[in-house]
Every structure is written in structure tokens, then in C-alpha cells.
């Protein structure tokens, strides 16, 4: 029997994780030494004086990686209800999952074969 | 107890949704949207739809928002490159948005609120959902893998130049 109350431990964990991050961020501001000279506050780029700004459009290749990540993420979500009643579903569930994963593995081989994850230097 | 959690989550969701619209920096908008998604996932847990809550966090707050951030990085975010909208465009936007809101408010005002009766209130729990998904809805489940496959191929076809040939 699962009720919203059984999710309170997750809420507590979330609060602890968030609290730790926030506390450390605030604490470092008070604990660390600060020397705000002009040289210290300069953006540092391998000793060379920095030029331009960081808001430049990125290559579209990052986007392909992100899209593939989303697709495989959706795939993994289906494994969650499957894993919870793995024993109850038995062989049928296993075969269903094999078919599902097999089709996506096909896609994965296509991705590899097309070299979508390769990072060529020019084009 | 549940009531206070509901009010807190609703407040958080509405506040961060407003911040998505009002913040000037698009990156901040995306981060506020992540917060909105977390609040909505909390609502799902309150409605006893735990699987939906997990999907919401893993897929929406995790993957889709990463995609949004990537899209923002593909764009030119320099302040001077921001095009200034013409006045009539702003006016048309306000008018159409207002009309949509009027329609929604009128609809929900007239609609009779019926108490929600579910056959099985435990349906949202992951274990029960899995049993139904892998028995009754096995075929749509398998077809969804074909959908994912075609999305994969489509993404590669669109963004990959064929250098060979």
C-alpha cells in the first residue's frame, strides 16, 4: 500500500541535499578570504587577455547529443514499472522487454554506424 | 498535513511559473521552469500518481530541460541582438492571450464540478501501472519503441551531413 505519506522520506532527503548545497554556498562566502584587486577579478584565460564574450551560439552537434539523450531517457523510464514487477510478469514480460530493447538497440547501432556521436573537426 | 503541502506546492508552482515569464534572462527562465516541474511532480505524488511524478522529474525536469538549455545555447543570447517587437505585435499578443484566458475562465466557471470517482484509486502506483502496461497495453508499448526509433533516425537525418558518397 503506497500513499503520499510514504514519500516523506524522499522529501526529507531532498531537503537535506538542498540544505547542504545552500549552506555550503552561503558558508564559503563568509569563510573564504577575499582580495578584490583588479588583477584578481579579471577573467582568466590561459594567461592571454580574454576577448569577446561567452554568449556565442554553440554548434548544432550538441543538440543531436541532447536529443539522443532524451530518447534513451524515455526508454529507461519504461524499465521502471517493468523492474518493479519483474517476477510477476515472468517470461512474457522479459520477452516484451527484449523486443522493446531490441528495437531501440537497432536505433543505437544506427546512431553508431552513422557516426552521430563522433566529433569531426571540420564542417 | 496534505492540505498544507498542497498549498505550498501550488504557491511554489504559480510563483516559479510567473518567474519564468518575468525573468529577463532566458537561462533563468529555464531554471524556474525546472522548479515549476518539481512542484507539479509533488502534486502528482499527492494525487497518488507516483509513476507520473517520477516520469515528470526524470524526463521533463531532467531531459527536456537539458534540451531547452541546449536550444538556448544554440541561439545568440547577446543583449544587443534581441529584436525589439513592434507595438502592434505586442497588442496582438495581449489580445489573443486575453481571449484565451477569457475562454478558459468562462469554461471552468460554467463547468459543473463532479466528484472524481475512480475505479481503482491505486492505478497510479508504479507496480499496478506496470501490470497493466505489460499485459493489456503490451502492443502500444512495443509500438512506442518504434516511435522512439523513428525519432532517433529523424534527428540524425536532420542534423547530420552525409560526408561520404
JSON list of N, CA, C and O in Angstrom, two decimals, chain A residues 31-62:
[
{"chain": "A", "resi": 31, "resn": "UNK", "atom": "N", "xyz": [33.49, 32.28, 5.01]},
{"chain": "A", "resi": 31, "resn": "UNK", "atom": "CA", "xyz": [34.72, 31.66, 5.48]},
{"chain": "A", "resi": 31, "resn": "UNK", "atom": "C", "xyz": [35.92, 32.02, 4.62]},
{"chain": "A", "resi": 31, "resn": "UNK", "atom": "O", "xyz": [37.01, 32.24, 5.14]},
{"chain": "A", "resi": 32, "resn": "UNK", "atom": "N", "xyz": [35.74, 32.07, 3.31]},
{"chain": "A", "resi": 32, "resn": "UNK", "atom": "CA", "xyz": [36.88, 32.25, 2.42]},
{"chain": "A", "resi": 32, "resn": "UNK", "atom": "C", "xyz": [37.45, 33.65, 2.50]},
{"chain": "A", "resi": 32, "resn": "UNK", "atom": "O", "xyz": [36.73, 34.62, 2.72]},
{"chain": "A", "resi": 33, "resn": "UNK", "atom": "N", "xyz": [38.78, 33.78, 2.32]},
{"chain": "A", "resi": 33, "resn": "UNK", "atom": "CA", "xyz": [39.38, 35.12, 2.28]},
{"chain": "A", "resi": 33, "resn": "UNK", "atom": "C", "xyz": [39.06, 35.79, 0.95]},
{"chain": "A", "resi": 33, "resn": "UNK", "atom": "O", "xyz": [38.85, 35.11, -0.06]},
{"chain": "A", "resi": 34, "resn": "UNK", "atom": "N", "xyz": [38.98, 37.09, 0.97]},
{"chain": "A", "resi": 34, "resn": "UNK", "atom": "CA", "xyz": [38.66, 37.82, -0.27]},
{"chain": "A", "resi": 34, "resn": "UNK", "atom": "C", "xyz": [39.68, 38.93, -0.49]},
{"chain": "A", "resi": 34, "resn": "UNK", "atom": "O", "xyz": [39.90, 39.77, 0.37]},
{"chain": "A", "resi": 35, "resn": "UNK", "atom": "N", "xyz": [40.29, 38.93, -1.66]},
{"chain": "A", "resi": 35, "resn": "UNK", "atom": "CA", "xyz": [41.15, 40.04, -2.03]},
{"chain": "A", "resi": 35, "resn": "UNK", "atom": "C", "xyz": [40.67, 40.56, -3.37]},
{"chain": "A", "resi": 35, "resn": "UNK", "atom": "O", "xyz": [40.97, 40.01, -4.41]},
{"chain": "A", "resi": 36, "resn": "UNK", "atom": "N", "xyz": [39.88, 41.62, -3.32]},
{"chain": "A", "resi": 36, "resn": "UNK", "atom": "CA", "xyz": [39.26, 42.11, -4.54]},
{"chain": "A", "resi": 36, "resn": "UNK", "atom": "C", "xyz": [40.13, 43.17, -5.20]},
{"chain": "A", "resi": 36, "resn": "UNK", "atom": "O", "xyz": [39.81, 44.36, -5.14]},
{"chain": "A", "resi": 37, "resn": "UNK", "atom": "N", "xyz": [41.23, 42.74, -5.78]},
{"chain": "A", "resi": 37, "resn": "UNK", "atom": "CA", "xyz": [42.00, 43.69, -6.57]},
{"chain": "A", "resi": 37, "resn": "UNK", "atom": "C", "xyz": [41.60, 43.52, -8.02]},
{"chain": "A", "resi": 37, "resn": "UNK", "atom": "O", "xyz": [40.93, 42.57, -8.39]},
{"chain": "A", "resi": 38, "resn": "UNK", "atom": "N", "xyz": [42.06, 44.47, -8.84]},
{"chain": "A", "resi": 38, "resn": "UNK", "atom": "CA", "xyz": [41.65, 44.42, -10.25]},
{"chain": "A", "resi": 38, "resn": "UNK", "atom": "C", "xyz": [42.19, 43.16, -10.94]},
{"chain": "A", "resi": 38, "resn": "UNK", "atom": "O", "xyz": [41.53, 42.54, -11.74]},
{"chain": "A", "resi": 39, "resn": "UNK", "atom": "N", "xyz": [43.41, 42.79, -10.60]},
{"chain": "A", "resi": 39, "resn": "UNK", "atom": "CA", "xyz": [44.03, 41.61, -11.21]},
{"chain": "A", "resi": 39, "resn": "UNK", "atom": "C", "xyz": [43.28, 40.33, -10.81]},
{"chain": "A", "resi": 39, "resn": "UNK", "atom": "O", "xyz": [43.14, 39.42, -11.61]},
{"chain": "A", "resi": 40, "resn": "UNK", "atom": "N", "xyz": [42.85, 40.28, -9.55]},
{"chain": "A", "resi": 40, "resn": "UNK", "atom": "CA", "xyz": [42.17, 39.07, -9.07]},
{"chain": "A", "resi": 40, "resn": "UNK", "atom": "C", "xyz": [40.82, 38.89, -9.73]},
{"chain": "A", "resi": 40, "resn": "UNK", "atom": "O", "xyz": [40.38, 37.77, -9.98]},
{"chain": "A", "resi": 41, "resn": "UNK", "atom": "N", "xyz": [40.13, 39.99, -10.02]},
{"chain": "A", "resi": 41, "resn": "UNK", "atom": "CA", "xyz": [38.78, 39.90, -10.55]},
{"chain": "A", "resi": 41, "resn": "UNK", "atom": "C", "xyz": [38.75, 39.77, -12.07]},
{"chain": "A", "resi": 41, "resn": "UNK", "atom": "O", "xyz": [37.70, 39.62, -12.67]},
{"chain": "A", "resi": 42, "resn": "UNK", "atom": "N", "xyz": [39.93, 39.84, -12.70]},
{"chain": "A", "resi": 42, "resn": "UNK", "atom": "CA", "xyz": [39.99, 39.71, -14.15]},
{"chain": "A", "resi": 42, "resn": "UNK", "atom": "C", "xyz": [39.61, 38.30, -14.58]},
{"chain": "A", "resi": 42, "resn": "UNK", "atom": "O", "xyz": [40.01, 37.33, -13.93]},
{"chain": "A", "resi": 43, "resn": "UNK", "atom": "N", "xyz": [38.82, 38.16, -15.65]},
{"chain": "A", "resi": 43, "resn": "UNK", "atom": "CA", "xyz": [38.60, 36.81, -16.17]},
{"chain": "A", "resi": 43, "resn": "UNK", "atom": "C", "xyz": [39.90, 36.24, -16.72]},
{"chain": "A", "resi": 43, "resn": "UNK", "atom": "O", "xyz": [40.64, 36.92, -17.42]},
{"chain": "A", "resi": 44, "resn": "UNK", "atom": "N", "xyz": [40.20, 34.99, -16.37]},
{"chain": "A", "resi": 44, "resn": "UNK", "atom": "CA", "xyz": [41.49, 34.40, -16.68]},
{"chain": "A", "resi": 44, "resn": "UNK", "atom": "C", "xyz": [41.35, 33.40, -17.80]},
{"chain": "A", "resi": 44, "resn": "UNK", "atom": "O", "xyz": [40.49, 32.54, -17.78]},
{"chain": "A", "resi": 45, "resn": "UNK", "atom": "N", "xyz": [42.18, 33.54, -18.82]},
{"chain": "A", "resi": 45, "resn": "UNK", "atom": "CA", "xyz": [42.08, 32.64, -19.97]},
{"chain": "A", "resi": 45, "resn": "UNK", "atom": "C", "xyz": [43.50, 32.26, -20.40]},
{"chain": "A", "resi": 45, "resn": "UNK", "atom": "O", "xyz": [44.06, 32.81, -21.33]},
{"chain": "A", "resi": 46, "resn": "UNK", "atom": "N", "xyz": [44.11, 31.33, -19.71]},
{"chain": "A", "resi": 46, "resn": "UNK", "atom": "CA", "xyz": [45.43, 30.79, -20.06]},
{"chain": "A", "resi": 46, "resn": "UNK", "atom": "C", "xyz": [46.47, 31.90, -20.20]},
{"chain": "A", "resi": 46, "resn": "UNK", "atom": "O", "xyz": [47.37, 31.82, -21.04]},
{"chain": "A", "resi": 47, "resn": "UNK", "atom": "N", "xyz": [46.37, 32.92, -19.41]},
{"chain": "A", "resi": 47, "resn": "UNK", "atom": "CA", "xyz": [47.37, 33.97, -19.46]},
{"chain": "A", "resi": 47, "resn": "UNK", "atom": "C", "xyz": [47.18, 34.96, -20.57]},
{"chain": "A", "resi": 47, "resn": "UNK", "atom": "O", "xyz": [47.72, 36.06, -20.53]},
{"chain": "A", "resi": 48, "resn": "UNK", "atom": "N", "xyz": [46.39, 34.61, -21.58]},
{"chain": "A", "resi": 48, "resn": "UNK", "atom": "CA", "xyz": [46.14, 35.54, -22.68]},
{"chain": "A", "resi": 48, "resn": "UNK", "atom": "C", "xyz": [44.98, 36.44, -22.27]},
{"chain": "A", "resi": 48, "resn": "UNK", "atom": "O", "xyz": [44.06, 36.00, -21.58]},
{"chain": "A", "resi": 49, "resn": "UNK", "atom": "N", "xyz": [45.02, 37.68, -22.72]},
{"chain": "A", "resi": 49, "resn": "UNK", "atom": "CA", "xyz": [43.90, 38.57, -22.39]},
{"chain": "A", "resi": 49, "resn": "UNK", "atom": "C", "xyz": [42.65, 38.08, -23.10]},
{"chain": "A", "resi": 49, "resn": "UNK", "atom": "O", "xyz": [42.67, 37.79, -24.30]},
{"chain": "A", "resi": 50, "resn": "UNK", "atom": "N", "xyz": [41.55, 37.99, -22.35]},
{"chain": "A", "resi": 50, "resn": "UNK", "atom": "CA", "xyz": [40.32, 37.40, -22.92]},
{"chain": "A", "resi": 50, "resn": "UNK", "atom": "C", "xyz": [39.69, 38.37, -23.89]},
{"chain": "A", "resi": 50, "resn": "UNK", "atom": "O", "xyz": [39.76, 39.59, -23.74]},
{"chain": "A", "resi": 51, "resn": "UNK", "atom": "N", "xyz": [39.06, 37.79, -24.91]},
{"chain": "A", "resi": 51, "resn": "UNK", "atom": "CA", "xyz": [38.43, 38.63, -25.93]},
{"chain": "A", "resi": 51, "resn": "UNK", "atom": "C", "xyz": [37.02, 38.12, -26.19]},
{"chain": "A", "resi": 51, "resn": "UNK", "atom": "O", "xyz": [36.74, 36.94, -26.09]},
{"chain": "A", "resi": 52, "resn": "UNK", "atom": "N", "xyz": [36.10, 39.03, -26.53]},
{"chain": "A", "resi": 52, "resn": "UNK", "atom": "CA", "xyz": [34.72, 38.66, -26.82]},
{"chain": "A", "resi": 52, "resn": "UNK", "atom": "C", "xyz": [33.99, 38.29, -25.54]},
{"chain": "A", "resi": 52, "resn": "UNK", "atom": "O", "xyz": [34.48, 38.51, -24.44]},
{"chain": "A", "resi": 53, "resn": "UNK", "atom": "N", "xyz": [32.81, 37.71, -25.69]},
{"chain": "A", "resi": 53, "resn": "UNK", "atom": "CA", "xyz": [32.11, 37.23, -24.51]},
{"chain": "A", "resi": 53, "resn": "UNK", "atom": "C", "xyz": [31.69, 35.78, -24.70]},
{"chain": "A", "resi": 53, "resn": "UNK", "atom": "O", "xyz": [31.89, 35.19, -25.77]},
{"chain": "A", "resi": 54, "resn": "UNK", "atom": "N", "xyz": [31.13, 35.20, -23.66]},
{"chain": "A", "resi": 54, "resn": "UNK", "atom": "CA", "xyz": [30.85, 33.77, -23.68]},
{"chain": "A", "resi": 54, "resn": "UNK", "atom": "C", "xyz": [29.54, 33.43, -24.36]},
{"chain": "A", "resi": 54, "resn": "UNK", "atom": "O", "xyz": [29.23, 32.27, -24.57]},
{"chain": "A", "resi": 55, "resn": "UNK", "atom": "N", "xyz": [28.73, 34.45, -24.70]},
{"chain": "A", "resi": 55, "resn": "UNK", "atom": "CA", "xyz": [27.40, 34.18, -25.25]},
{"chain": "A", "resi": 55, "resn": "UNK", "atom": "C", "xyz": [27.45, 34.01, -26.76]},
{"chain": "A", "resi": 55, "resn": "UNK", "atom": "O", "xyz": [26.84, 34.76, -27.50]},
{"chain": "A", "resi": 56, "resn": "UNK", "atom": "N", "xyz": [28.18, 33.01, -27.20]},
{"chain": "A", "resi": 56, "resn": "UNK", "atom": "CA", "xyz": [28.22, 32.76, -28.63]},
{"chain": "A", "resi": 56, "resn": "UNK", "atom": "C", "xyz": [27.36, 31.53, -28.91]},
{"chain": "A", "resi": 56, "resn": "UNK", "atom": "O", "xyz": [27.25, 30.65, -28.07]},
{"chain": "A", "resi": 57, "resn": "UNK", "atom": "N", "xyz": [26.71, 31.48, -30.10]},
{"chain": "A", "resi": 57, "resn": "UNK", "atom": "CA", "xyz": [25.91, 30.30, -30.42]},
{"chain": "A", "resi": 57, "resn": "UNK", "atom": "C", "xyz": [26.78, 29.03, -30.49]},
{"chain": "A", "resi": 57, "resn": "UNK", "atom": "O", "xyz": [27.87, 29.06, -31.04]},
{"chain": "A", "resi": 58, "resn": "UNK", "atom": "N", "xyz": [26.27, 27.95, -29.94]},
{"chain": "A", "resi": 58, "resn": "UNK", "atom": "CA", "xyz": [27.01, 26.69, -29.92]},
{"chain": "A", "resi": 58, "resn": "UNK", "atom": "C", "xyz": [26.79, 25.93, -31.23]},
{"chain": "A", "resi": 58, "resn": "UNK", "atom": "O", "xyz": [25.90, 26.25, -32.00]},
{"chain": "A", "resi": 59, "resn": "UNK", "atom": "N", "xyz": [27.60, 24.92, -31.43]},
{"chain": "A", "resi": 59, "resn": "UNK", "atom": "CA", "xyz": [27.43, 24.07, -32.61]},
{"chain": "A", "resi": 59, "resn": "UNK", "atom": "C", "xyz": [26.16, 23.24, -32.46]},
{"chain": "A", "resi": 59, "resn": "UNK", "atom": "O", "xyz": [25.76, 22.87, -31.36]},
{"chain": "A", "resi": 60, "resn": "UNK", "atom": "N", "xyz": [25.53, 22.94, -33.60]},
{"chain": "A", "resi": 60, "resn": "UNK", "atom": "CA", "xyz": [24.29, 22.18, -33.58]},
{"chain": "A", "resi": 60, "resn": "UNK", "atom": "C", "xyz": [24.55, 20.73, -33.15]},
{"chain": "A", "resi": 60, "resn": "UNK", "atom": "O", "xyz": [23.63, 20.00, -32.80]},
{"chain": "A", "resi": 61, "resn": "UNK", "atom": "N", "xyz": [25.81, 20.32, -33.15]},
{"chain": "A", "resi": 61, "resn": "UNK", "atom": "CA", "xyz": [26.13, 18.94, -32.79]},
{"chain": "A", "resi": 61, "resn": "UNK", "atom": "C", "xyz": [25.80, 18.62, -31.33]},
{"chain": "A", "resi": 61, "resn": "UNK", "atom": "O", "xyz": [25.45, 17.50, -31.00]},
{"chain": "A", "resi": 62, "resn": "UNK", "atom": "N", "xyz": [25.87, 19.64, -30.48]},
{"chain": "A", "resi": 62, "resn": "UNK", "atom": "CA", "xyz": [25.47, 19.44, -29.08]},
{"chain": "A", "resi": 62, "resn": "UNK", "atom": "C", "xyz": [24.00, 19.05, -29.01]},
{"chain": "A", "resi": 62, "resn": "UNK", "atom": "O", "xyz": [23.59, 18.26, -28.19]}
]
